[in-house]
PDB file of C-alpha atoms in Angstrom:
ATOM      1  CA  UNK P 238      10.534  -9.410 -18.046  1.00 56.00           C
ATOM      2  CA  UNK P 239       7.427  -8.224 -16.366  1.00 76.00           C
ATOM      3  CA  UNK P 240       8.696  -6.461 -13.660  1.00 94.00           C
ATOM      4  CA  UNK P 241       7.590  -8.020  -9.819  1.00 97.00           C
ATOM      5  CA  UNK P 242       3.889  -8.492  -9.223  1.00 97.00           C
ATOM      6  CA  UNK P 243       2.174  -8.670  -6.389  1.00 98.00           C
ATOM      7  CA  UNK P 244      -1.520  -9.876  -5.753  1.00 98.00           C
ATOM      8  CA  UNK P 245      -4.029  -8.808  -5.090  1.00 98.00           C
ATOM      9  CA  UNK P 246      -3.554  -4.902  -5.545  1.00 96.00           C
ATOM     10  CA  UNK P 247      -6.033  -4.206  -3.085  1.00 97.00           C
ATOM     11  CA  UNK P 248      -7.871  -6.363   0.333  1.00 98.00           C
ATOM     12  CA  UNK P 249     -10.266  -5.176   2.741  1.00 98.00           C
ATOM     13  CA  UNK P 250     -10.540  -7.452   5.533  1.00 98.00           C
ATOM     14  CA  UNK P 251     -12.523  -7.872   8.570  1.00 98.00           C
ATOM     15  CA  UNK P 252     -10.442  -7.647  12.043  1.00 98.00           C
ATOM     16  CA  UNK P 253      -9.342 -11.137  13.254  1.00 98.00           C
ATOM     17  CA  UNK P 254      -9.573 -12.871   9.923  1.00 98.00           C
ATOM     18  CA  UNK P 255      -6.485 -14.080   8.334  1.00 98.00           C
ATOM     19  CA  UNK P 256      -5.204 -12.561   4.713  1.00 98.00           C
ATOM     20  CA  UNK P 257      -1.823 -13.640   1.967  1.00 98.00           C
ATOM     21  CA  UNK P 258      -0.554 -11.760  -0.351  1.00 98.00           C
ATOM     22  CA  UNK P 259       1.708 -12.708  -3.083  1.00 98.00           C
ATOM     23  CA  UNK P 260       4.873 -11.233  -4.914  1.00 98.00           C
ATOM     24  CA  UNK P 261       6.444 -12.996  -7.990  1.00 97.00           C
ATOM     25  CA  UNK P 262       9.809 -11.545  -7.993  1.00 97.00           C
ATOM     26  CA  UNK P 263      11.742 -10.778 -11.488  1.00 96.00           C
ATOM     27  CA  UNK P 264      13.098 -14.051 -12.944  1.00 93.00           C
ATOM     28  CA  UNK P 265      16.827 -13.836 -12.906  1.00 91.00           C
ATOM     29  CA  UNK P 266      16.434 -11.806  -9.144  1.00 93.00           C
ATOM     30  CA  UNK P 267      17.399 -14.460  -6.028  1.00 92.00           C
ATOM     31  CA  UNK P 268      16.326 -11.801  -3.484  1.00 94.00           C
ATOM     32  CA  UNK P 269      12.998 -11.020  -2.699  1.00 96.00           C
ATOM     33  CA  UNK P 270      12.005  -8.683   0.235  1.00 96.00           C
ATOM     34  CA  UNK P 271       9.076  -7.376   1.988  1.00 97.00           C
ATOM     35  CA  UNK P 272       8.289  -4.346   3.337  1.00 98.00           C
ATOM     36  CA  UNK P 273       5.543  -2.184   4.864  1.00 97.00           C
ATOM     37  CA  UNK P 274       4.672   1.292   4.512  1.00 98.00           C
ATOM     38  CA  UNK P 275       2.494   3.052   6.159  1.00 96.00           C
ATOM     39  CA  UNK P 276       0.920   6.522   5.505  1.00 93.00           C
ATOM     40  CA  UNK P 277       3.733   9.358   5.144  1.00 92.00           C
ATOM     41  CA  UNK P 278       6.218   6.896   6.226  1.00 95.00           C
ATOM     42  CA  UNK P 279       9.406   5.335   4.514  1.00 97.00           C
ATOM     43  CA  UNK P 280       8.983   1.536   3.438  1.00 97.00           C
ATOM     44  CA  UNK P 281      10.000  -0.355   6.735  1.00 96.00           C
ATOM     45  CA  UNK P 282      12.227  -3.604   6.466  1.00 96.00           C
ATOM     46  CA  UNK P 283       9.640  -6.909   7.270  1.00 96.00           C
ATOM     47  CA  UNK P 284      11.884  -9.671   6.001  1.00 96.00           C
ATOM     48  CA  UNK P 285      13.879 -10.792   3.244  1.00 95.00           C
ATOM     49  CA  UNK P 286      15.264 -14.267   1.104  1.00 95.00           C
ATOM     50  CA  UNK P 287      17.619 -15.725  -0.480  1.00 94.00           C
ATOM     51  CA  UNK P 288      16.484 -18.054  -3.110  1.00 94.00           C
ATOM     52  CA  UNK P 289      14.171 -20.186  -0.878  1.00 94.00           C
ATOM     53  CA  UNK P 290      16.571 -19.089   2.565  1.00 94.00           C
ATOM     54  CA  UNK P 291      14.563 -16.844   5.090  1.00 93.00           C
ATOM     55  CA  UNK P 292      17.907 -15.150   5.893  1.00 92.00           C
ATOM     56  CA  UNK P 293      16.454 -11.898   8.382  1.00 91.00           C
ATOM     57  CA  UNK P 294      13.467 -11.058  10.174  1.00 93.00           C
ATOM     58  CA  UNK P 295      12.197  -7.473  11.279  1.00 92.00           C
ATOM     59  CA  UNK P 296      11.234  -7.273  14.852  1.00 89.00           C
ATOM     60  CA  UNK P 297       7.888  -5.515  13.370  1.00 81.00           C
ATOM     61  CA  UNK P 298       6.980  -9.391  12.161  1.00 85.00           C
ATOM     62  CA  UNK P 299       4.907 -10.381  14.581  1.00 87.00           C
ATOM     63  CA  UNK P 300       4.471 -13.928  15.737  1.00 92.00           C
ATOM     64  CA  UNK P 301       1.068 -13.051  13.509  1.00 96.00           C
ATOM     65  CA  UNK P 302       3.155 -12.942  10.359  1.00 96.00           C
ATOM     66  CA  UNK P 303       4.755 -15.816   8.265  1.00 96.00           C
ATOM     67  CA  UNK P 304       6.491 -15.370   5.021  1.00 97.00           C
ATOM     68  CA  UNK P 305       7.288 -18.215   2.580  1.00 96.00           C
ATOM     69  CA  UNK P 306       9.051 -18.483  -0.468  1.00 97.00           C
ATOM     70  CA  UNK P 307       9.094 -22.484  -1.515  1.00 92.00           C
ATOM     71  CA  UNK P 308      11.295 -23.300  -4.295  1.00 87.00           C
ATOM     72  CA  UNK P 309      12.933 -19.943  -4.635  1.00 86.00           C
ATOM     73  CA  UNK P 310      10.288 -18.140  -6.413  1.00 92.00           C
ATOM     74  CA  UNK P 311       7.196 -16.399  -5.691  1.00 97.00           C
ATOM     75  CA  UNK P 312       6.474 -15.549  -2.235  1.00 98.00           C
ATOM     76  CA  UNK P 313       3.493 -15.199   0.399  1.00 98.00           C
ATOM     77  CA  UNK P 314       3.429 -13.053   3.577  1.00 98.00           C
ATOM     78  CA  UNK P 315      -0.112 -13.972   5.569  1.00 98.00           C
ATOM     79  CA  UNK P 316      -0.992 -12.118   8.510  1.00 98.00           C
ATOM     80  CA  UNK P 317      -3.536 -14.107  10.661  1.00 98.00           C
ATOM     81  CA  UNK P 318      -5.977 -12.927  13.051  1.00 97.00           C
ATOM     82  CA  UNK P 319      -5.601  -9.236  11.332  1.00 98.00           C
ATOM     83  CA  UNK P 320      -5.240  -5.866  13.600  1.00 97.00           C
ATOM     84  CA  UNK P 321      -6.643  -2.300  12.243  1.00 97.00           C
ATOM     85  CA  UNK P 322      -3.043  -1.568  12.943  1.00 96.00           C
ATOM     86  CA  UNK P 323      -2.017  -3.819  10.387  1.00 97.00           C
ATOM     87  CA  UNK P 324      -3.301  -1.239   7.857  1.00 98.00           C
ATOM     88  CA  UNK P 325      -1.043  -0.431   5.443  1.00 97.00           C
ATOM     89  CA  UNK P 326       0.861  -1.171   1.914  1.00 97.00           C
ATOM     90  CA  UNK P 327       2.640  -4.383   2.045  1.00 98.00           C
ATOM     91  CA  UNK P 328       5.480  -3.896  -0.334  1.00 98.00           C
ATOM     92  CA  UNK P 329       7.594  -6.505  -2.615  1.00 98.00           C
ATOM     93  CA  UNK P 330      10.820  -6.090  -3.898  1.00 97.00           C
ATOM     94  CA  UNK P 331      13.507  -8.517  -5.519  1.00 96.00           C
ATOM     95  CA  UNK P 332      17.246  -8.004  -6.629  1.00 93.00           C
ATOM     96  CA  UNK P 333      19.760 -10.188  -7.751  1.00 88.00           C
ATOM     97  CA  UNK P 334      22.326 -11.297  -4.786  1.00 83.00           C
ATOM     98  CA  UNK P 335      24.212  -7.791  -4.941  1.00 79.00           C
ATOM     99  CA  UNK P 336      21.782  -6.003  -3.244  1.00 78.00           C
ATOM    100  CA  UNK P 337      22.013  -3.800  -6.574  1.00 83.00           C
ATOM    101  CA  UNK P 338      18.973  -2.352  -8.265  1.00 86.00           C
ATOM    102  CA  UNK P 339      15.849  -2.761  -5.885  1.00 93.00           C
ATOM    103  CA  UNK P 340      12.875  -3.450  -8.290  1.00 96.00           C
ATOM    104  CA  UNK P 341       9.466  -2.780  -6.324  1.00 97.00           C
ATOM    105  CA  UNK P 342       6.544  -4.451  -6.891  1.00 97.00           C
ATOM    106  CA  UNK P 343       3.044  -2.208  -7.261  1.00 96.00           C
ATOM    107  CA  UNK P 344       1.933  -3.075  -3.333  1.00 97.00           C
ATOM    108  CA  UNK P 345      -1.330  -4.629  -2.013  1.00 97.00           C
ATOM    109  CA  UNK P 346      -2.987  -1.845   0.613  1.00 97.00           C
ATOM    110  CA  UNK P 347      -4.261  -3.871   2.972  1.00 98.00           C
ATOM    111  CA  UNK P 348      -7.578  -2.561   5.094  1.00 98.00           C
ATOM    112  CA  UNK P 349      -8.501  -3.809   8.016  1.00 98.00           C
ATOM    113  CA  UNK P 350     -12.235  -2.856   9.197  1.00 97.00           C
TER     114      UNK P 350
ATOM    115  CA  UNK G  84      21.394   0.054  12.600  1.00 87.00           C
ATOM    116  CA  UNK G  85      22.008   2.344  10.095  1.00 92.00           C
ATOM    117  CA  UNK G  86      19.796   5.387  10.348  1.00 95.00           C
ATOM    118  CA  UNK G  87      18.577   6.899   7.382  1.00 97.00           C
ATOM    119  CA  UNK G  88      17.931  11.485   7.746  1.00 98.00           C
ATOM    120  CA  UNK G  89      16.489  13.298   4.553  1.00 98.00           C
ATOM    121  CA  UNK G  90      16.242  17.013   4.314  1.00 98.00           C
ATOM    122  CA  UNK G  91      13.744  19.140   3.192  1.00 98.00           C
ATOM    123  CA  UNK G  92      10.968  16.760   4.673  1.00 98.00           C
ATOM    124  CA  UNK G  93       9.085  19.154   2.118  1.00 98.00           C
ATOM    125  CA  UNK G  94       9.712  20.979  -0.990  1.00 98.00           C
ATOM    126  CA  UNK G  95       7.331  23.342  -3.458  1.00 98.00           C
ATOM    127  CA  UNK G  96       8.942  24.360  -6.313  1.00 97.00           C
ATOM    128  CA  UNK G  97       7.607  26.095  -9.614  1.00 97.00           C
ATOM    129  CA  UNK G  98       7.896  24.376 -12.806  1.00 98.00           C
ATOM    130  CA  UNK G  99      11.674  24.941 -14.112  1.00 98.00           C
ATOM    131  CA  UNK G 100      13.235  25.165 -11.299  1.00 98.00           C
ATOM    132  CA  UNK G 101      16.245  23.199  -9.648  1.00 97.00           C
ATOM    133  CA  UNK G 102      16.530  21.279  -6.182  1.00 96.00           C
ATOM    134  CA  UNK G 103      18.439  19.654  -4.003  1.00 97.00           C
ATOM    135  CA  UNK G 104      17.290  16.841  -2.078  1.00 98.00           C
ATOM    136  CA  UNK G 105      19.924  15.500   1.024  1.00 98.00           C
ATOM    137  CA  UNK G 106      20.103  12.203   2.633  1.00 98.00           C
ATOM    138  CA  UNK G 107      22.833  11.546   5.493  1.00 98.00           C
ATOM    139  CA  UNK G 108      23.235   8.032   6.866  1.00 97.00           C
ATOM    140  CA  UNK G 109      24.925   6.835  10.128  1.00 95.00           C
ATOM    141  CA  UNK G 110      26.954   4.550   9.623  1.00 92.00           C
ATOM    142  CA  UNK G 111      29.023   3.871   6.079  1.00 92.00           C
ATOM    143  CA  UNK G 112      27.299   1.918   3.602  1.00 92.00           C
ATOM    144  CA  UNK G 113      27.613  -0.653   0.836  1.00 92.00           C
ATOM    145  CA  UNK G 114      24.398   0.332  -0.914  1.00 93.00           C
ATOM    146  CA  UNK G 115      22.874   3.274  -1.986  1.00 96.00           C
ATOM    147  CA  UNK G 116      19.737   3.835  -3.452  1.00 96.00           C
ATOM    148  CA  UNK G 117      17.488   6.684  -4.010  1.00 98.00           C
ATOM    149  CA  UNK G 118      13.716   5.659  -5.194  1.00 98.00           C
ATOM    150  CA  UNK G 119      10.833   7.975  -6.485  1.00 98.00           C
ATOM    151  CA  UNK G 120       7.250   6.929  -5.050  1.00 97.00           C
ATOM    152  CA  UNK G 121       4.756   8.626  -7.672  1.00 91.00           C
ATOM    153  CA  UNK G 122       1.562   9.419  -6.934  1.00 87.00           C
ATOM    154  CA  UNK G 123      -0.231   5.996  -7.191  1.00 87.00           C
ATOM    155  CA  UNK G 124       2.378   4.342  -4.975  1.00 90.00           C
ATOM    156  CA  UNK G 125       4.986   3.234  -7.382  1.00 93.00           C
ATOM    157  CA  UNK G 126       8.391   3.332  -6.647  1.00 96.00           C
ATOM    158  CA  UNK G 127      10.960   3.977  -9.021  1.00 96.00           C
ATOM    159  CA  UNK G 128      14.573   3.253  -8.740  1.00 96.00           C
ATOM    160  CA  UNK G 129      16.618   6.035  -9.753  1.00 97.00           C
ATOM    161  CA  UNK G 130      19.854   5.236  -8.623  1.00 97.00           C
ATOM    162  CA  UNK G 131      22.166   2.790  -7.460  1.00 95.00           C
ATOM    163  CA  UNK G 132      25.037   5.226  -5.783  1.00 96.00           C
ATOM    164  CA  UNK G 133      26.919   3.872  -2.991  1.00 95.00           C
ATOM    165  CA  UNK G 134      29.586   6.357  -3.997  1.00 96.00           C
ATOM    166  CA  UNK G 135      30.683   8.879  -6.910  1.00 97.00           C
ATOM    167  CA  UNK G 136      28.418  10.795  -9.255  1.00 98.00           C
ATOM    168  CA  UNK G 137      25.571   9.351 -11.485  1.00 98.00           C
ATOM    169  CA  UNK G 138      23.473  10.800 -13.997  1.00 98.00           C
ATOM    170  CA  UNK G 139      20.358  10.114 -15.637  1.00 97.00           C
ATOM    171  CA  UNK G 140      18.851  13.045 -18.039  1.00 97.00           C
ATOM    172  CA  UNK G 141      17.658  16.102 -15.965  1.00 98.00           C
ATOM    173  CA  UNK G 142      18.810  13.852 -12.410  1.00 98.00           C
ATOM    174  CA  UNK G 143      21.786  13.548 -11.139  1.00 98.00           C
ATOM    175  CA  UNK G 144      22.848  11.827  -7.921  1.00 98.00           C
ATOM    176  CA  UNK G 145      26.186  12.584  -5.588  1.00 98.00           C
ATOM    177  CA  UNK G 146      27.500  10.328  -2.772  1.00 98.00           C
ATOM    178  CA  UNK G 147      30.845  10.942  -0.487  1.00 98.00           C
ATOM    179  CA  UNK G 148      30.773   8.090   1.579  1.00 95.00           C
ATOM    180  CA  UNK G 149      33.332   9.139   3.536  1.00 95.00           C
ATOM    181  CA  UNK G 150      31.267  12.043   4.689  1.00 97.00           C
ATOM    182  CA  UNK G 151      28.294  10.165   4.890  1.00 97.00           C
ATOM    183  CA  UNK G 152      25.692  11.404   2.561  1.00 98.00           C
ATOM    184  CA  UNK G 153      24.317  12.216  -0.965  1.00 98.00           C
ATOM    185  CA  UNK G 154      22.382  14.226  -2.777  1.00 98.00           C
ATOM    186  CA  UNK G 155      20.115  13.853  -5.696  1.00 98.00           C
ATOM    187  CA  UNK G 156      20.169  17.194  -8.318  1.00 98.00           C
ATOM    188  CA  UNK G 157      16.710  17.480 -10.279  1.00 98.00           C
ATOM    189  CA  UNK G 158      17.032  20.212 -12.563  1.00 98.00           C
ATOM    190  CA  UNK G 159      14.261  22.075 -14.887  1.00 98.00           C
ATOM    191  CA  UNK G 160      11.525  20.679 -12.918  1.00 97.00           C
ATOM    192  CA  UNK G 161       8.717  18.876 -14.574  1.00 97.00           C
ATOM    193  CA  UNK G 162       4.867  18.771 -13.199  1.00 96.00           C
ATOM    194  CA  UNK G 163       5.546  14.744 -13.559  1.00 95.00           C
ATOM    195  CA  UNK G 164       8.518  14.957 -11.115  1.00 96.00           C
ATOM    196  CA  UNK G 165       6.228  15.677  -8.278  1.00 96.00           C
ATOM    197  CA  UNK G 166       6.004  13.024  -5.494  1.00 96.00           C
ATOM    198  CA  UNK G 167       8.271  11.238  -3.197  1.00 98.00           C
ATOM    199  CA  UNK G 168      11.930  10.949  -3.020  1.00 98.00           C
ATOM    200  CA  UNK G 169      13.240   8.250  -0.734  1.00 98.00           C
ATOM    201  CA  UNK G 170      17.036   7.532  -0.181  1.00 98.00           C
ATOM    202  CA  UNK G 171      17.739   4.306   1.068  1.00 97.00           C
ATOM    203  CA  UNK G 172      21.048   2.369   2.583  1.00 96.00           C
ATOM    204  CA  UNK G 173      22.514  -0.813   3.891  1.00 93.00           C
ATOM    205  CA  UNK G 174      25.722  -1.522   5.307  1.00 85.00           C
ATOM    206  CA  UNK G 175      26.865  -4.765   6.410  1.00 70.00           C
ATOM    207  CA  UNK G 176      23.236  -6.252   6.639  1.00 62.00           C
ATOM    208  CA  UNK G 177      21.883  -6.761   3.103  1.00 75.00           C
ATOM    209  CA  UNK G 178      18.453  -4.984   3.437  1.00 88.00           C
ATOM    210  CA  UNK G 179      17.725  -1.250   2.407  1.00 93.00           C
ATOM    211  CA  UNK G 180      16.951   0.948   5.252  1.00 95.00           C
ATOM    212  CA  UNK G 181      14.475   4.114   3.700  1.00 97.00           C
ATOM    213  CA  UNK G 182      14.631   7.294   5.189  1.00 98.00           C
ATOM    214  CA  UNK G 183      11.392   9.392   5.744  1.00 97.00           C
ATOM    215  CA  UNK G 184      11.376  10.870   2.398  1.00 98.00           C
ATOM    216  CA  UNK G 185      11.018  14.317   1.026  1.00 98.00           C
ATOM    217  CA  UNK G 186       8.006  15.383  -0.797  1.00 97.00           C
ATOM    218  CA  UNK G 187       8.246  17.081  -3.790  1.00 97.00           C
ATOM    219  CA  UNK G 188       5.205  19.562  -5.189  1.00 97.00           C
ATOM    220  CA  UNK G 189       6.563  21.365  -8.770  1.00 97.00           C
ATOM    221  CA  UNK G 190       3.307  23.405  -9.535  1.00 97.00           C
ATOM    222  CA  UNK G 191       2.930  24.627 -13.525  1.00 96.00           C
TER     223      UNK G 191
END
């Protein structure tokens, strides 16, 4: 068990261009969730899944974000036509259907120029 | 939702020393978690405590529910403990809801 990985680590990005990220969740997990965190702030709810079921979206995801998770495993968030505001660490996380034991991914910090 | 408070925002401790970190939530919960974000961004579950007492080594974490909050214990404080401390909850919905965190400095 490798823990949940997320790619790439780091993306600078021009404004208006469009950017994914991905998160391979723990194995045995059926939950995977995204989040966002900005500077001195908490992580902030995006979206989450069950198995390949988009079961809740934040009102913070824009009509500019989509999330996928095909087949029940990894996952992509893309955020097209990127903001500055968009700035921030984008956040994985997976657990199994309990909601017990949030395992965080590392977090790609997105910068938008 | 549920609303997530944590109290000190800030803390600066010497090495050695014990604290007490408080998170109070709105509504009750189902889940409990409380998360340490080091340095380079990482977070790190510490607990899953939707209720009772847990402990881990030099941590320990508290949770009436029925009062609605907990607190996380860190005693002899290490230079490594330093960071963020988030405590997060859910109650009906399934996702975590983080509070704003409380920063901890434990100088040598």
């Amino acid at each position: 068990d490798t823990g949940v990985s997320q790619n790439p680590r780091h993306k600078i990005t021009k404004r208006g261009q469009n950017v994914t990220f991905r998160c391979d969740p723990i194995s045995e997990h059926n939950r995977l969730y995204w989040y966002r965190q900005t500077l001195g702030q908490g992580p902030e709810f995006l979206t989450y899944f069950q198995n390949e079921a988009q079961l809740e979206k934040s009102r913070l995801l824009s009509d500019r974000f989509s999330a996928e998770r095909p087949k029940g495993s990894f996952s992509t968030l893309e955020i097209q036509r990127t903001e500055q505001g968009d700035s921030a660490m984008y956040l994985c996380a997976s657990s199994a259907s309990s909601g017990y034991g949030y395992t965080f991914g590392s977090g790609t910090r997105l910068t938008v120029v | 939702g549920i609303q997530v408070e944590q109290s000190p925002p800030d803390l600066i401790l010497q090495e050695g020393a014990n604290s007490t970190l408080r998170c109070n939530f709105s509504d009750s919960v189902n889940n409990l978690q409380w998360f340490h974000q080091n340095p380079w961004g990482q977070l790190i579950n510490l607990f899953y405590i939707p209720s009772g007492t847990k402990q881990n080594g030099r941590l320990s974490a508290t949770t009436v529910a029925t009062e609605r909050y907990s607190l996380l214990y860190i005693s002899s404080s290490q230079t490594t403990d330093s960071g963020v401390y988030f405590c997060a909850a859910a109650g009906g919905a399934q996702k975590l809801v983080f509070g704003q965190g409380t920063r901890l400095t434990i100088n040598p």
